[in-house]
Coordinates of C-alpha atoms in Angstrom, one line a residue:
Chain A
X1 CA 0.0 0.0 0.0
X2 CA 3.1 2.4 1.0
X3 CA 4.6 1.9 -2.0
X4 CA 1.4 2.3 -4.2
X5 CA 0.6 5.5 -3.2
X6 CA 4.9 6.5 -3.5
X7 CA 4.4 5.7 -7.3
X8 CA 3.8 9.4 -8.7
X9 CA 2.9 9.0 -12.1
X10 CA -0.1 6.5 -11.5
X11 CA -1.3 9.1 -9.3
X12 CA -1.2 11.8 -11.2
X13 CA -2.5 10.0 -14.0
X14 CA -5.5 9.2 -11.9
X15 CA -6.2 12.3 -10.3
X16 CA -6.0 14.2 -14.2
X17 CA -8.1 10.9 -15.2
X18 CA -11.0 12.0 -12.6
X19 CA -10.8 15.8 -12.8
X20 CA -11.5 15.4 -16.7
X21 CA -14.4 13.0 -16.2
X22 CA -15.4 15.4 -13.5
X23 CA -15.3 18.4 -15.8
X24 CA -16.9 16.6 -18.9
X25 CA -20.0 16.2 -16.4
X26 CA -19.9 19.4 -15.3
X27 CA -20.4 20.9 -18.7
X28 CA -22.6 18.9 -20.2
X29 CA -24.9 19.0 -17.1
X30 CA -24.5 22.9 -17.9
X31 CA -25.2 23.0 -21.4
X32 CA -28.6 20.7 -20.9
X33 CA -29.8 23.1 -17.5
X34 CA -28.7 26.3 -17.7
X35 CA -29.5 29.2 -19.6
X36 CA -25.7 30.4 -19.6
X37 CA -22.4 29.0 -18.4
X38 CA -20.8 30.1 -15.7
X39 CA -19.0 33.6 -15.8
X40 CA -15.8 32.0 -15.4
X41 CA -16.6 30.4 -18.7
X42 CA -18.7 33.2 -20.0
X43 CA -15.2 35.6 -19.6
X44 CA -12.7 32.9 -21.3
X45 CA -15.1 32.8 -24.2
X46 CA -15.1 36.5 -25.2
X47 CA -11.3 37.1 -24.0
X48 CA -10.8 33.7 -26.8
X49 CA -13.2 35.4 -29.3
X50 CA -11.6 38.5 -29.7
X51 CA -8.0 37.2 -29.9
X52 CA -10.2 34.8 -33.1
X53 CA -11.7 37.5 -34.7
X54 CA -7.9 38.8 -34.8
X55 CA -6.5 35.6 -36.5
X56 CA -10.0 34.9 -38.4
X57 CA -10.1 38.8 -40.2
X58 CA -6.6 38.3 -42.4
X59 CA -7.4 34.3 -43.7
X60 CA -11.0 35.1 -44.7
X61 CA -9.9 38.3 -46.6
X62 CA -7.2 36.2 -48.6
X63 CA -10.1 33.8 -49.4
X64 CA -12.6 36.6 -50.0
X65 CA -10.1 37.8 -52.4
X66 CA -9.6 34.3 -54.4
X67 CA -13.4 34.3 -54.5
X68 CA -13.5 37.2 -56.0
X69 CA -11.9 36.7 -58.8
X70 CA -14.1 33.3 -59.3
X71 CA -16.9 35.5 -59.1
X72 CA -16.0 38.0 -61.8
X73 CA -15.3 35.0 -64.2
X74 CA -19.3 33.5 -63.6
X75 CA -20.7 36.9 -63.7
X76 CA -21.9 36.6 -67.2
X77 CA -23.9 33.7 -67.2
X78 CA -25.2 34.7 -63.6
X79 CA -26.7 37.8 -65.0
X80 CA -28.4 36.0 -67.9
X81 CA -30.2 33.5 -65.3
X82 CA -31.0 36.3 -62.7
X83 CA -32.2 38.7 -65.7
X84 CA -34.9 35.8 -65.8
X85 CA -36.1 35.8 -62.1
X86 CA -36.1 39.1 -61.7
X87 CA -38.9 40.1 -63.4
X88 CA -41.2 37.5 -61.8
X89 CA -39.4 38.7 -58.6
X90 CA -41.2 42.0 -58.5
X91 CA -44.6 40.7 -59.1
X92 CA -44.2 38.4 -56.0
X93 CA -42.7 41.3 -53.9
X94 CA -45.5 43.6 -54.6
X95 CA -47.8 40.9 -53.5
X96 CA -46.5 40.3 -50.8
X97 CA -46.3 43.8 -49.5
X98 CA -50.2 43.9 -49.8
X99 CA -50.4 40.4 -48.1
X100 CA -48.4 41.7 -45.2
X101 CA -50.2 44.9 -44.8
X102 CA -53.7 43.3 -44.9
X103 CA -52.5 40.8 -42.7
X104 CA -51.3 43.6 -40.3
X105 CA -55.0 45.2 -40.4
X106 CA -56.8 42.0 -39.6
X107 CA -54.3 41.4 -36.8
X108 CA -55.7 44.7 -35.6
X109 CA -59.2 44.5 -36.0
X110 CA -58.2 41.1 -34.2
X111 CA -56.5 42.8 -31.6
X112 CA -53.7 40.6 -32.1
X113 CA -50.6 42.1 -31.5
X114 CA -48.0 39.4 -31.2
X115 CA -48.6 36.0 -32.9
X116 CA -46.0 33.4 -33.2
X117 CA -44.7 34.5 -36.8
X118 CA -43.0 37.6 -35.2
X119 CA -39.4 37.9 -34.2
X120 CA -36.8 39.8 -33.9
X121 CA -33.6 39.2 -35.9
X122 CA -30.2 39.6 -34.7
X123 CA -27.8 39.6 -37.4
X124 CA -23.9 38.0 -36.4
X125 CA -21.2 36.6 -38.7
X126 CA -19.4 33.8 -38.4
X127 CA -16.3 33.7 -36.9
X128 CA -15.3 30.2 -36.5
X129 CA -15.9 26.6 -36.5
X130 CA -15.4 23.4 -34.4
X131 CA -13.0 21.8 -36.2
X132 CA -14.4 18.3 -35.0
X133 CA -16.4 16.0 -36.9
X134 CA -18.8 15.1 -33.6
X135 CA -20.2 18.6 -32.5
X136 CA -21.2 20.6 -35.5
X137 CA -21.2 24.0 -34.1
X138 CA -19.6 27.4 -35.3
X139 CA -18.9 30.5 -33.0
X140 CA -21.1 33.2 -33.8
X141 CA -20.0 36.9 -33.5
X142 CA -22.8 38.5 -30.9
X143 CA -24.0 37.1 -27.8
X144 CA -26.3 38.0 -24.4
X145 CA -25.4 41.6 -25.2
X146 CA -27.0 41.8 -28.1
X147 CA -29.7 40.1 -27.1
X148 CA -29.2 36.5 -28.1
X149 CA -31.0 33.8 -25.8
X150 CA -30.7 29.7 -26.0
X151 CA -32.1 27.8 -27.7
X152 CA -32.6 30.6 -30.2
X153 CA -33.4 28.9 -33.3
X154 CA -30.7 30.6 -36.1
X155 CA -31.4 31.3 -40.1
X156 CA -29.1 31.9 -42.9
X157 CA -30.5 33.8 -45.8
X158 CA -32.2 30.4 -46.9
X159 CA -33.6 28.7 -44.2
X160 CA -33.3 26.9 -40.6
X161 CA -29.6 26.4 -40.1
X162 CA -29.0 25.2 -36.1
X163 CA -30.0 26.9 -32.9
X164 CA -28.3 28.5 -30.0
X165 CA -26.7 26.3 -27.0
X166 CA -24.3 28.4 -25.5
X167 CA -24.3 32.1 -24.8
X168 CA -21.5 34.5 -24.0
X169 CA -21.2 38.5 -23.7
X170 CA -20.1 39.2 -26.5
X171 CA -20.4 35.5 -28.5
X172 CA -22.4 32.6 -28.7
X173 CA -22.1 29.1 -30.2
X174 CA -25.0 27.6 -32.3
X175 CA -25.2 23.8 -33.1
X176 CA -26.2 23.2 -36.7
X177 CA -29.1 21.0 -37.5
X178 CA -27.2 18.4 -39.2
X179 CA -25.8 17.3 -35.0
X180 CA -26.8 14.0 -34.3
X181 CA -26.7 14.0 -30.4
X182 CA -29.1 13.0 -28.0
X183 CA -30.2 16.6 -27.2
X184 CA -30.3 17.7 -30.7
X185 CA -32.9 18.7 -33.5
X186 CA -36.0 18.7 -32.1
X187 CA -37.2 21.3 -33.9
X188 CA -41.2 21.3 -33.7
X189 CA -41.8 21.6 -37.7
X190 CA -45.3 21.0 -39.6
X191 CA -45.7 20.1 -43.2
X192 CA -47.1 22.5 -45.9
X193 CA -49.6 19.7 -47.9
X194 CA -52.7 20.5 -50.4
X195 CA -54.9 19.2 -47.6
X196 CA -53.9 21.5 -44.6
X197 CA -50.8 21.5 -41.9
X198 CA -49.1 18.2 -40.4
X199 CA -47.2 18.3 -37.3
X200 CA -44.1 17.0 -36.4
X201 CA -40.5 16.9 -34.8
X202 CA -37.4 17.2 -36.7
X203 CA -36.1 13.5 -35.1
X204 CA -32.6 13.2 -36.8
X205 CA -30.3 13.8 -39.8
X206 CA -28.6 11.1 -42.0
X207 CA -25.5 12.5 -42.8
X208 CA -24.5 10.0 -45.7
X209 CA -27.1 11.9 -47.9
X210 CA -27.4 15.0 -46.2
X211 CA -31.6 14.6 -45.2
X212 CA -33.3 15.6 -42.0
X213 CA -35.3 13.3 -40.7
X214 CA -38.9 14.3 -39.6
X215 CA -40.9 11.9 -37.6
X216 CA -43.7 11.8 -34.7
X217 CA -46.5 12.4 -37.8
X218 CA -49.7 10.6 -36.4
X219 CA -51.9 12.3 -39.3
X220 CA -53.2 10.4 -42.4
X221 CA -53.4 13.7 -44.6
X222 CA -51.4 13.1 -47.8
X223 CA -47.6 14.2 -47.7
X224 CA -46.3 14.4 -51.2
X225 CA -42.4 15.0 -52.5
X226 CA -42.2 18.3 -52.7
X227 CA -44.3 19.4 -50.1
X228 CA -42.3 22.8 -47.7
X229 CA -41.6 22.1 -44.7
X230 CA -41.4 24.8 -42.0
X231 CA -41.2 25.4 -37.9
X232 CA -44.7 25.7 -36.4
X233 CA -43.4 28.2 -33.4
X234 CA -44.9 25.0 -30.6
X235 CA -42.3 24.6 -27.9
X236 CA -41.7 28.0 -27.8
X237 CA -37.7 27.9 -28.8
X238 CA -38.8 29.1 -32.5
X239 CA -41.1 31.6 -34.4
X240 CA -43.2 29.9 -36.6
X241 CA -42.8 30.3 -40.5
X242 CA -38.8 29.6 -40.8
X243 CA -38.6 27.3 -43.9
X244 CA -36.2 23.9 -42.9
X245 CA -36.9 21.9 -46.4
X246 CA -38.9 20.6 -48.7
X247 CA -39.9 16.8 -48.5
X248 CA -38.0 14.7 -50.7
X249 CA -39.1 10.8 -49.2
X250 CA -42.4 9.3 -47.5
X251 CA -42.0 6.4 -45.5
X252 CA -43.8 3.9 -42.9
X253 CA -41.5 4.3 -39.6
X254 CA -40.3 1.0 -37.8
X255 CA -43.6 0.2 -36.2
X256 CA -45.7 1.1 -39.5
X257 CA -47.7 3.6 -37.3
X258 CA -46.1 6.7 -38.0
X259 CA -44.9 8.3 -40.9
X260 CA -41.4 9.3 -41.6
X261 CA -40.2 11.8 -43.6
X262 CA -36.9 12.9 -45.2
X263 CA -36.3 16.3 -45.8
X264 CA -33.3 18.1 -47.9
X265 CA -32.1 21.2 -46.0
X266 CA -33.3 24.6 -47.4
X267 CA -29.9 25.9 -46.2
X268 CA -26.5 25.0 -47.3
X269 CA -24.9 23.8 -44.0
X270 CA -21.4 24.1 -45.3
X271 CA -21.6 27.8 -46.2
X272 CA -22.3 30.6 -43.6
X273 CA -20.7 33.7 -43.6
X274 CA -23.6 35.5 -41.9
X275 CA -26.3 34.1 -40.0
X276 CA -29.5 35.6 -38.0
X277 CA -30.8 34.7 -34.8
X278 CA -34.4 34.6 -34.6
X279 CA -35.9 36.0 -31.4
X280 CA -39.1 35.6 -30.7
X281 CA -41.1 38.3 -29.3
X282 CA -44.1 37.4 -27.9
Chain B
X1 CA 21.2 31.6 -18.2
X2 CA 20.7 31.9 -21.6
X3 CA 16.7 32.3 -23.2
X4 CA 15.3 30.5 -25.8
X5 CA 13.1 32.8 -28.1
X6 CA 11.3 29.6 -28.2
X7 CA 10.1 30.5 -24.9
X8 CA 7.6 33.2 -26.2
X9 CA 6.9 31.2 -30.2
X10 CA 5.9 28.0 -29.0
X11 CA 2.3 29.2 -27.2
X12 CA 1.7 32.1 -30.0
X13 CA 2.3 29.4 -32.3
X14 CA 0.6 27.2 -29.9
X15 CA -3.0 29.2 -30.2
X16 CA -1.9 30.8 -33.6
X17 CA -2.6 26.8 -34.6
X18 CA -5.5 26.5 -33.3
X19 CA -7.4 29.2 -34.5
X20 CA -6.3 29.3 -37.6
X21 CA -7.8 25.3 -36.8
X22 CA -11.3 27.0 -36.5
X23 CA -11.3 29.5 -39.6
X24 CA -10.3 26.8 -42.2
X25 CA -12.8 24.5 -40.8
X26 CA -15.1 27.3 -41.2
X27 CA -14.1 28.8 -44.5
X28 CA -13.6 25.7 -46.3
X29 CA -16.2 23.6 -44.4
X30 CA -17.4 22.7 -48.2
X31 CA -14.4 20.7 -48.4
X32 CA -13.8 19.9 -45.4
X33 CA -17.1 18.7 -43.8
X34 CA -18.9 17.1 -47.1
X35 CA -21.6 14.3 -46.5
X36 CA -19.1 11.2 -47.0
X37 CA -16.0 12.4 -45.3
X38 CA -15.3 15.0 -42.8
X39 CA -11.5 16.4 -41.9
X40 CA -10.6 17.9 -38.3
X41 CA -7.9 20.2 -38.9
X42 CA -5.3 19.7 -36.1
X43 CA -2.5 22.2 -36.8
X44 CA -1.7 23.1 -33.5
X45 CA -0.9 19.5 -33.2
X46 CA 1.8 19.7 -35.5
X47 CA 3.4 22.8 -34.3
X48 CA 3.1 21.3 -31.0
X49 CA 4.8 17.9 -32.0
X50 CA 7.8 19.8 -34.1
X51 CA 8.7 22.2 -31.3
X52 CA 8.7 18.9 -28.6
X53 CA 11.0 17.1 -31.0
X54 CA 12.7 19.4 -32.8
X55 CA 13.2 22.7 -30.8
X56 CA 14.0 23.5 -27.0
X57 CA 11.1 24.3 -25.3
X58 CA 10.0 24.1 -21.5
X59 CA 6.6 23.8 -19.9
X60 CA 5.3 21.7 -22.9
X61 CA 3.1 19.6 -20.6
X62 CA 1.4 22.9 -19.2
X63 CA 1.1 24.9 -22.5
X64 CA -0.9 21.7 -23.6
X65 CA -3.2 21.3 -20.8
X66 CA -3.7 25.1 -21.6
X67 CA -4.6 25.0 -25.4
X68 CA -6.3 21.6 -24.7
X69 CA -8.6 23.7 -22.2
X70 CA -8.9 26.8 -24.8
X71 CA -10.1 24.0 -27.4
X72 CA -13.1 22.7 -25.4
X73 CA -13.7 25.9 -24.0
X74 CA -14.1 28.0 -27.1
X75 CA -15.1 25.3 -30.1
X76 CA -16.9 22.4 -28.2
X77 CA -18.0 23.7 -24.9
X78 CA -17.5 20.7 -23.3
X79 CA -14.7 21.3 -20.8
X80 CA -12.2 17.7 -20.6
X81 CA -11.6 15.6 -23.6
X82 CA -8.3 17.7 -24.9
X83 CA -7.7 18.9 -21.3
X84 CA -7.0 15.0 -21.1
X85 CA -5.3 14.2 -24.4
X86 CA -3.5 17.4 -25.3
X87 CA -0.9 16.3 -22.6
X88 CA -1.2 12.3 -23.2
X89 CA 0.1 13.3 -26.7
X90 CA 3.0 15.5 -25.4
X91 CA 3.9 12.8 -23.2
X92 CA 3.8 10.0 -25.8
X93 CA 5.9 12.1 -28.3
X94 CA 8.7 12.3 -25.5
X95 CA 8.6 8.9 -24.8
X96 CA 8.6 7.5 -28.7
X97 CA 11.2 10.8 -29.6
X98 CA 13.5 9.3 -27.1
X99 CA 14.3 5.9 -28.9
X100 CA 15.2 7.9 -32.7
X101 CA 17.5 10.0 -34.2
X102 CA 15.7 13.3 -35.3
X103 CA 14.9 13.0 -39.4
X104 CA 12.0 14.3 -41.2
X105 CA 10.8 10.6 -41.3
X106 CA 10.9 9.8 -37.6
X107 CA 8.3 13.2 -37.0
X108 CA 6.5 12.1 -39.5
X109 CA 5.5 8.6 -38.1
X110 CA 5.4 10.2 -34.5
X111 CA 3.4 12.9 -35.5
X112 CA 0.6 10.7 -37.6
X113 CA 0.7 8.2 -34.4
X114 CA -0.2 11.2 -32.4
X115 CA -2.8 12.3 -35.0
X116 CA -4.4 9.3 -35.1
X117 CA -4.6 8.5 -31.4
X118 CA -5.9 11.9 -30.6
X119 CA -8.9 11.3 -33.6
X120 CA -9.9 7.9 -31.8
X121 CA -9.7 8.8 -27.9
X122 CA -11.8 12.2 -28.8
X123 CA -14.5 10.0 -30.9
X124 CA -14.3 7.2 -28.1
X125 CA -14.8 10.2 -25.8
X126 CA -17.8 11.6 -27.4
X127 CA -19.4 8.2 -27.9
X128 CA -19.6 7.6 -24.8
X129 CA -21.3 11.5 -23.5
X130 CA -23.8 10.4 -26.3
X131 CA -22.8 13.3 -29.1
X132 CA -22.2 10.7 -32.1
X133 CA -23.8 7.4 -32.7
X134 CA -21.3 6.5 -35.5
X135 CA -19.9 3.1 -35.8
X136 CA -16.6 2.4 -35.5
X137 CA -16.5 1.2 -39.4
X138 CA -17.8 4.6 -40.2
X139 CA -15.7 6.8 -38.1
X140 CA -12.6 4.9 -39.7
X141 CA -13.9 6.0 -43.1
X142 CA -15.6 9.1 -42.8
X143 CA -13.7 10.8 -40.0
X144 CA -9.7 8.8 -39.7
X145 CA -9.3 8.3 -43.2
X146 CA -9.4 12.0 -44.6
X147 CA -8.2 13.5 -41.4
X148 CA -5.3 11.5 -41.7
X149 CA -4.5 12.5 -44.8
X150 CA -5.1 16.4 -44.6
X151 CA -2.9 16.6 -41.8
X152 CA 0.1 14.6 -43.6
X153 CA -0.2 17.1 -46.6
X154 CA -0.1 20.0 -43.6
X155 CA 2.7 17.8 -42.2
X156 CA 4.8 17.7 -45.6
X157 CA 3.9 21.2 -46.6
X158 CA 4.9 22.6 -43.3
X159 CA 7.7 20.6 -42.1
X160 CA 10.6 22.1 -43.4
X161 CA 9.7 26.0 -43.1
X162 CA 9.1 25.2 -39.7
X163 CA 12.1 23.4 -38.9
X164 CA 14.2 26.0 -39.9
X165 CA 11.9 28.8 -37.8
X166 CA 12.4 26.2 -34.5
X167 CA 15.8 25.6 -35.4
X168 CA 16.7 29.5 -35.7
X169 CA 15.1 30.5 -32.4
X170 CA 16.2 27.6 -30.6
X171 CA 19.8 28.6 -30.8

């Protein structure tokens, strides 16, 4: 026993062995409860995400540059296929404006001031990303100070992209929808079909072909390929009306109760210079 | 007693590595995180395994617990896994360093040992707090495999610029 305890290295192996167990639990029992991590935490973050922004500016203004000049070589055929959707672009926009005002009138008359499409967006860039292939998460650029909460659910300019887990001063991490861990994705989505809403839960995400995976549908309405899928604002972590993805697969699930769906991703996972955080307001 | 002007390079080179980690995985996450393979940069790694073979520098063990804790802290969150291996890698790399000669070969192997130990422990690690649910076939081809590989073309590219910067500020 004497000499057991005289062996120094198999202690210290065991003692760092049990402090990072320790501090493994620690976070992760922080990340699932509370609505921040501790200031300690909170401080190391920013002082880390300034020094990154430092190193980040440089490398993507040498990219930006290099993609430049790739722009400037597709610029012709661009314009020919935009010069074709913009026409049909200002018919929809004027459209909408008089959607969006006479929906703002009946919510009036209806005394309705907030309803669950309304949020407030909170604009950050990107400055980095976990380079591991287990947690996908990138480091956004604002944080509590700017108003962002957990849980937040966060848009790029095309859809759904992740939602908020951790939030620092002056930075915040979000975890994209395409994680695959136990407290991931459960977005509360409904299907856009011919014959009315269906609800649902965004259950999962097969990375080998890059689909969602929507499940907990119990209704017999027809879901066709094609079909939009968007959040329905239940659960109270997301405004309704973000689009996630269209429907690309119907299927039984395991039990041949429920229906499963597979979804392709409105938003291009692998490319997100600037991203918004949707807050909701009500 | 003469100082080393390894003494300040090795941690700026230390966290230069590692964000510079974060912004390529983020700028070129088209590459690097596509749907069949995925690539964790590890840069730091190298700069950290060059300077413990190559150059002179002290208080290895604690500069690596330090960027070990900077890396959970800032890109994962979850405060442990590379406080843990960070160090277990420094220590290995002394250990294996000890039986060779220095050559370009001999960091190579060391430094791809070290890679792919660190890739396995940190996806053992997260299998087990329930963040993947990858198989062990998968993670050899999805995630090993092409990280592996990105990290020996950093290796190649890198080695000999940097062993001329650790050898001129070692002296």
């Amino acid at each position: 026993m004497q000499r057991f305890f005289f062996n120094k290295r198999l202690i210290i192996i065991l003692v760092s062995l049990i402090i990072g167990f320790l501090l493994i639990a620690l976070s992760i029992t922080v990340r699932n409860n509370k609505a921040t991590p501790p200031l300690v935490q909170q401080i190391g973050n920013d002082a880390v995400g300034i020094v990154d922004r430092v190193v980040e500016y440089p490398v993507a203004f040498v990219k930006g540059a290099g993609g430049t000049v790739s722009d400037l070589l597709n610029t012709y055929s661009e314009n020919q296929k935009l010069k074709q959707q913009v026409d049909s672009l200002a018919t929809q926009k004027a459209s909408d404006e008089a959607l969006r005002r006479e929906n703002s009138q009946l919510k009036q008359q209806l005394k309705l001031n907030k309803s669950l499409t309304d949020f407030k967006k909170i604009s950050a860039y990107t400055i980095s990303r976990a380079p591991s292939s287990w947690q996908n998460q990138i480091v956004i650029s604002k944080g509590s100070l700017a108003g962002v909460t957990k849980n937040a659910a966060v848009l790029s300019e095309k859809g759904l992209v992740g939602r908020v887990v951790e939030v620092n001063k002056t930075n915040s991490k979000v975890e994209l929808v395409s994680s695959t861990n136990d407290s991931a994705n459960r977005f509360a989505t409904q299907i856009q079909t011919d014959s009315g809403v269906v609800n649902g839960l965004i259950t999962g995400y097969n990375s080998d072909t890059n689909r969602l995976l929507m499940g907990q549908i119990t209704s017999q309405k027809k879901i066709k390929k094609g079909d939009q899928v968007i959040t329905s604002g239940m659960g109270g972590n997301s405004p309704k009306g973000i689009l996630v993805g269209t429907v690309v697969k119907v299927a039984k699930d395991d039990y041949g109760l429920a229906s499963k769906v597979e979804l392709k991703p409105a938003a291009d996972l692998t490319n997100l210079d600037v991203v918004t955080v949707a807050k909701r307001t009500d | 007693m003469r100082i080393s002007k390894m003494r300040y390079f090795f941690p700026l080179g230390l966290f230069l590595g590692l964000f510079l980690d974060g912004t390529f995985s983020n700028l070129f996450s088209k590459q690097m995180f596509s749907t069949n393979f995925s690539i964790e940069s590890r840069l730091f790694v190298l700069w950290l395994v060059m300077c413990v073979c190559l150059g002179e520098v002290e208080h290895s063990m604690f500069w690596a617990v330090c960027v070990g804790f900077v890396f959970d802290l800032y890109y994962t969150g979850i405060i442990g896994p590379f406080v843990m291996i960070v160090p277990l890698i420094v220590y290995l790399t002394k250990i294996m360093y000890s039986f060779f000669k220095p050559s370009f070969i001999v960091v190579l192997l060391i430094y791809l040992i070290d890679i792919a130990l660190l890739t396995l422990l940190f996806y053992w690690i997260n299998v087990m707090i329930g963040f993947t649910n990858s198989s062990l076939t998968s993670f050899i081809s999805t995630t090993l495999g092409p990280t592996l590989a990105y990290n020996l073309a950093a290796f190649v590219i890198c080695y000999f610029p940097l062993q001329r910067f650790i050898e001129t500020f070692s002296r």
